[in-house]
PDB file of C-alpha atoms in Angstrom:
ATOM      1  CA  UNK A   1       0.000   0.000   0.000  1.00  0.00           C
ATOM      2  CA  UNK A   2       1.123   3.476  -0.995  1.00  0.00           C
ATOM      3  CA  UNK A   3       1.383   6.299   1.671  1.00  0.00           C
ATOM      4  CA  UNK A   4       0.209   9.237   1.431  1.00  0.00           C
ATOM      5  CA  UNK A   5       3.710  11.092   0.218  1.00  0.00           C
ATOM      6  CA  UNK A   6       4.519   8.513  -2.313  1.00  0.00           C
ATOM      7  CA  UNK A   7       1.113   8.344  -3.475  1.00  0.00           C
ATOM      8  CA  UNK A   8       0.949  12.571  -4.075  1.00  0.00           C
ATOM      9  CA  UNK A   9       4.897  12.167  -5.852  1.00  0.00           C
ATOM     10  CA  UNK A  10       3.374   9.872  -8.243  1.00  0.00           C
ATOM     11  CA  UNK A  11       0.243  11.859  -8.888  1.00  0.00           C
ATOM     12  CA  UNK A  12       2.355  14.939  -9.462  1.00  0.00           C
ATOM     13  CA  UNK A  13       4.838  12.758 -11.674  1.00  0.00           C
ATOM     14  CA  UNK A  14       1.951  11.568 -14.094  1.00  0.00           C
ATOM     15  CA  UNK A  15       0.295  14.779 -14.025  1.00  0.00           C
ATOM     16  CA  UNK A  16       3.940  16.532 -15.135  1.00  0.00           C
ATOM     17  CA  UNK A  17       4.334  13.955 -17.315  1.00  0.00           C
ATOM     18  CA  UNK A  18       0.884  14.269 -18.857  1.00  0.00           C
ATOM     19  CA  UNK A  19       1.440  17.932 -19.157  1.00  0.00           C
ATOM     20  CA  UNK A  20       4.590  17.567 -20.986  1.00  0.00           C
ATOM     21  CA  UNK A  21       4.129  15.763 -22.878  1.00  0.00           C
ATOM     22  CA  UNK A  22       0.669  17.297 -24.531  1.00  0.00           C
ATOM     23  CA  UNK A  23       2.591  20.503 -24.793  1.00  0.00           C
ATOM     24  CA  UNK A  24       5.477  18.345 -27.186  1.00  0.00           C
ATOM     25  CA  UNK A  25       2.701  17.395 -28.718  1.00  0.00           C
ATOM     26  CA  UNK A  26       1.453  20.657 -29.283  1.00  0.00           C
ATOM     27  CA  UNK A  27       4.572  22.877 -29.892  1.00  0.00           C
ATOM     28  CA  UNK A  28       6.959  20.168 -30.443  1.00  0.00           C
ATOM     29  CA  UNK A  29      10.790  20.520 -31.035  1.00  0.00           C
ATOM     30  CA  UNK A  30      11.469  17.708 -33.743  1.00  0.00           C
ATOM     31  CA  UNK A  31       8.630  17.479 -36.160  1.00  0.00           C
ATOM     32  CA  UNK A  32       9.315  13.462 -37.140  1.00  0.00           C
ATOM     33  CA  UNK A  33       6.547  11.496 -35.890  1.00  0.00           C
ATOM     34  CA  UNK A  34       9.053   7.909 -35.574  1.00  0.00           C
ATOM     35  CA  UNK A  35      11.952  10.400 -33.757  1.00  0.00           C
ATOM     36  CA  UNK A  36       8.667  10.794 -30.868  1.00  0.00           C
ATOM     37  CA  UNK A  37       7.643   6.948 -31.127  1.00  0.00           C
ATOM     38  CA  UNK A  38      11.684   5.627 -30.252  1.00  0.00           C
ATOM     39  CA  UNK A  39      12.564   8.294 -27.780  1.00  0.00           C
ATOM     40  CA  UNK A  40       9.531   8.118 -25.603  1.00  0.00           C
ATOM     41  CA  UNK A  41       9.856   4.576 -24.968  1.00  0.00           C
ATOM     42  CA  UNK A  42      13.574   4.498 -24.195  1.00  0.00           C
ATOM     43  CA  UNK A  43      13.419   7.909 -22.076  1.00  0.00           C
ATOM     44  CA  UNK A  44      10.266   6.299 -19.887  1.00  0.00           C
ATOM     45  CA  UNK A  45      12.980   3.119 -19.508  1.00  0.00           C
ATOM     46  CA  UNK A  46      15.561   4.646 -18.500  1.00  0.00           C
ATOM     47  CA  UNK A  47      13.449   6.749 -15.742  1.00  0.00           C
ATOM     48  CA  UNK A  48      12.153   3.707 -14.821  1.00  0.00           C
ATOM     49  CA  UNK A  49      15.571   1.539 -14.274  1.00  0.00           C
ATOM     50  CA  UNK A  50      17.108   4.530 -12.722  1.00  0.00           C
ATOM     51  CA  UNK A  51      14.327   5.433 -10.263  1.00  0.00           C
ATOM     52  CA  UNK A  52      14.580   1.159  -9.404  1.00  0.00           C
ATOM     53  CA  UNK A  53      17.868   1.717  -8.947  1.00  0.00           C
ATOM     54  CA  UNK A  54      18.102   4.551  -6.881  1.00  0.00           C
ATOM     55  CA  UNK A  55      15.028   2.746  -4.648  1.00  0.00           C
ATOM     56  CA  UNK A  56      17.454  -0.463  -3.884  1.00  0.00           C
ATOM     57  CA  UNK A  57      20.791   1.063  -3.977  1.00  0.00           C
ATOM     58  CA  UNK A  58      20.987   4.683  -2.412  1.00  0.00           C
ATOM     59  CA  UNK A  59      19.647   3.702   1.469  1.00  0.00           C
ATOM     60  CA  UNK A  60      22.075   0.869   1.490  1.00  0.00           C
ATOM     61  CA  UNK A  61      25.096   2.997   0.329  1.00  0.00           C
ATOM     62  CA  UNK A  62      24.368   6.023   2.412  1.00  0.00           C
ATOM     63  CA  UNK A  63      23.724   3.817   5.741  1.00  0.00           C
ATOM     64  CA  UNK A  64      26.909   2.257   4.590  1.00  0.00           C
ATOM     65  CA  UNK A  65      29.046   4.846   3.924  1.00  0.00           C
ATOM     66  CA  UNK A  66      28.074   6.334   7.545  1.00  0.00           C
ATOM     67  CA  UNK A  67      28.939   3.595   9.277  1.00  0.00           C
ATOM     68  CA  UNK A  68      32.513   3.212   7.716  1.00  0.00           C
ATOM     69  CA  UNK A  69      32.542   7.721   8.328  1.00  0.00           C
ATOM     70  CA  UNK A  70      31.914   6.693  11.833  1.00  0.00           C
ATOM     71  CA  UNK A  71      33.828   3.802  12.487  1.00  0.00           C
ATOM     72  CA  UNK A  72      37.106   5.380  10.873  1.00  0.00           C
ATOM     73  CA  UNK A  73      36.304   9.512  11.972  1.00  0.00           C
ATOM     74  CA  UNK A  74      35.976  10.437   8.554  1.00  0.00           C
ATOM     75  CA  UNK A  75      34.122  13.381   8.129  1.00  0.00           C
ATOM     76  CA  UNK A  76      34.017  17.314   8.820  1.00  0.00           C
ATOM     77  CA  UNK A  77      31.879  16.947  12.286  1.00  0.00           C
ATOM     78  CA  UNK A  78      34.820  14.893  13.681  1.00  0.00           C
ATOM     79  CA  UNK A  79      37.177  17.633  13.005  1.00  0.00           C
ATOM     80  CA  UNK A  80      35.912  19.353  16.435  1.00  0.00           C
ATOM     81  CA  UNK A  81      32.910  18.081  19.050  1.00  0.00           C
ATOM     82  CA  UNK A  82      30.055  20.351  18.720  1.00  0.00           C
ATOM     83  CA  UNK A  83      26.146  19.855  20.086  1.00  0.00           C
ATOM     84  CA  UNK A  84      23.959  17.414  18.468  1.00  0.00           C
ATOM     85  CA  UNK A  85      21.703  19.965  17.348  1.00  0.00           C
ATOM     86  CA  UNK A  86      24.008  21.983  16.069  1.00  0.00           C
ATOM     87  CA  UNK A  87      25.003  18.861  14.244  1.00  0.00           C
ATOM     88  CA  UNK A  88      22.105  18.218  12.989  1.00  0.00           C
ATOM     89  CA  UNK A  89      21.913  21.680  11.437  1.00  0.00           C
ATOM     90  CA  UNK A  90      25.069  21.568  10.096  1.00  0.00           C
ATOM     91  CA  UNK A  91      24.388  18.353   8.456  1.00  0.00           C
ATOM     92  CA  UNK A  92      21.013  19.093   6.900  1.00  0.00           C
ATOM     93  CA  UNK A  93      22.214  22.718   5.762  1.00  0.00           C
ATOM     94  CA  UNK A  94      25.166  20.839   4.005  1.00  0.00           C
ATOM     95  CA  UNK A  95      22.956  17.974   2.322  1.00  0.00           C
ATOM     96  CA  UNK A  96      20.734  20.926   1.036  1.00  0.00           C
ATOM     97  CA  UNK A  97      23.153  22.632  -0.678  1.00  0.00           C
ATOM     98  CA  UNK A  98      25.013  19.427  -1.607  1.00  0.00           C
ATOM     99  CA  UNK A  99      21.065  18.975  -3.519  1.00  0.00           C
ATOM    100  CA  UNK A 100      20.811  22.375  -4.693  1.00  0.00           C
ATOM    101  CA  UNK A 101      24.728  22.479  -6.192  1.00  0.00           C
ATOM    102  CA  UNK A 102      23.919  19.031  -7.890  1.00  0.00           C
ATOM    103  CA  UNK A 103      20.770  20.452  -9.370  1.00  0.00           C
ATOM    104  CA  UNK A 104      22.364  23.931 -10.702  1.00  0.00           C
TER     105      UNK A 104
END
């Protein structure tokens, strides 16, 4: 069963996706009918594998690779002992703009 977040991503995806693609359909960008018809399908595969993917791979890596930061003191919060909350700022201010740099 879906919750309620995943169930409103996937509703906004198909809606997107819906949107987009009736607006290539009505102003599109290569006029070829057969260019459409091969890269829809492979462009809706490759979302798909990568979102898969990303689902199985990312939690295990990150929980992984925090374990080995912890276990060996890697990391910029081990450089000096500061609050947890002011940890936790730290490290969700960082991860934002980590997200924001990799989307720019």
């Amino acid at each position: 069963m879906l919750d309620f977040e995943a169930s409103l991503r996937l509703c906004l995806f198909l809606g997107l996706l819906g949107a987009l693609a009736l607006a290539e359909y009505r102003w599109p960008r290569h006029t070829a009918a057969a260019v459409r018809s091969r890269r829809w399908p492979a462009n809706l595969g490759l979302g798909f594998v990568d979102t898969l993917l990303l689902r199985i791979l990312l939690p295990w890596l990150a929980v992984d690779a925090a374990v080995y930061a912890q276990i060996h003191g890697i990391g910029l919060l081990h450089v000096q002992a500061l609050p947890t909350p002011t940890d936790w700022l730290l490290s969700i201010v960082a991860l934002d703009l980590t997200i924001y740099w990799q989307h720019r």
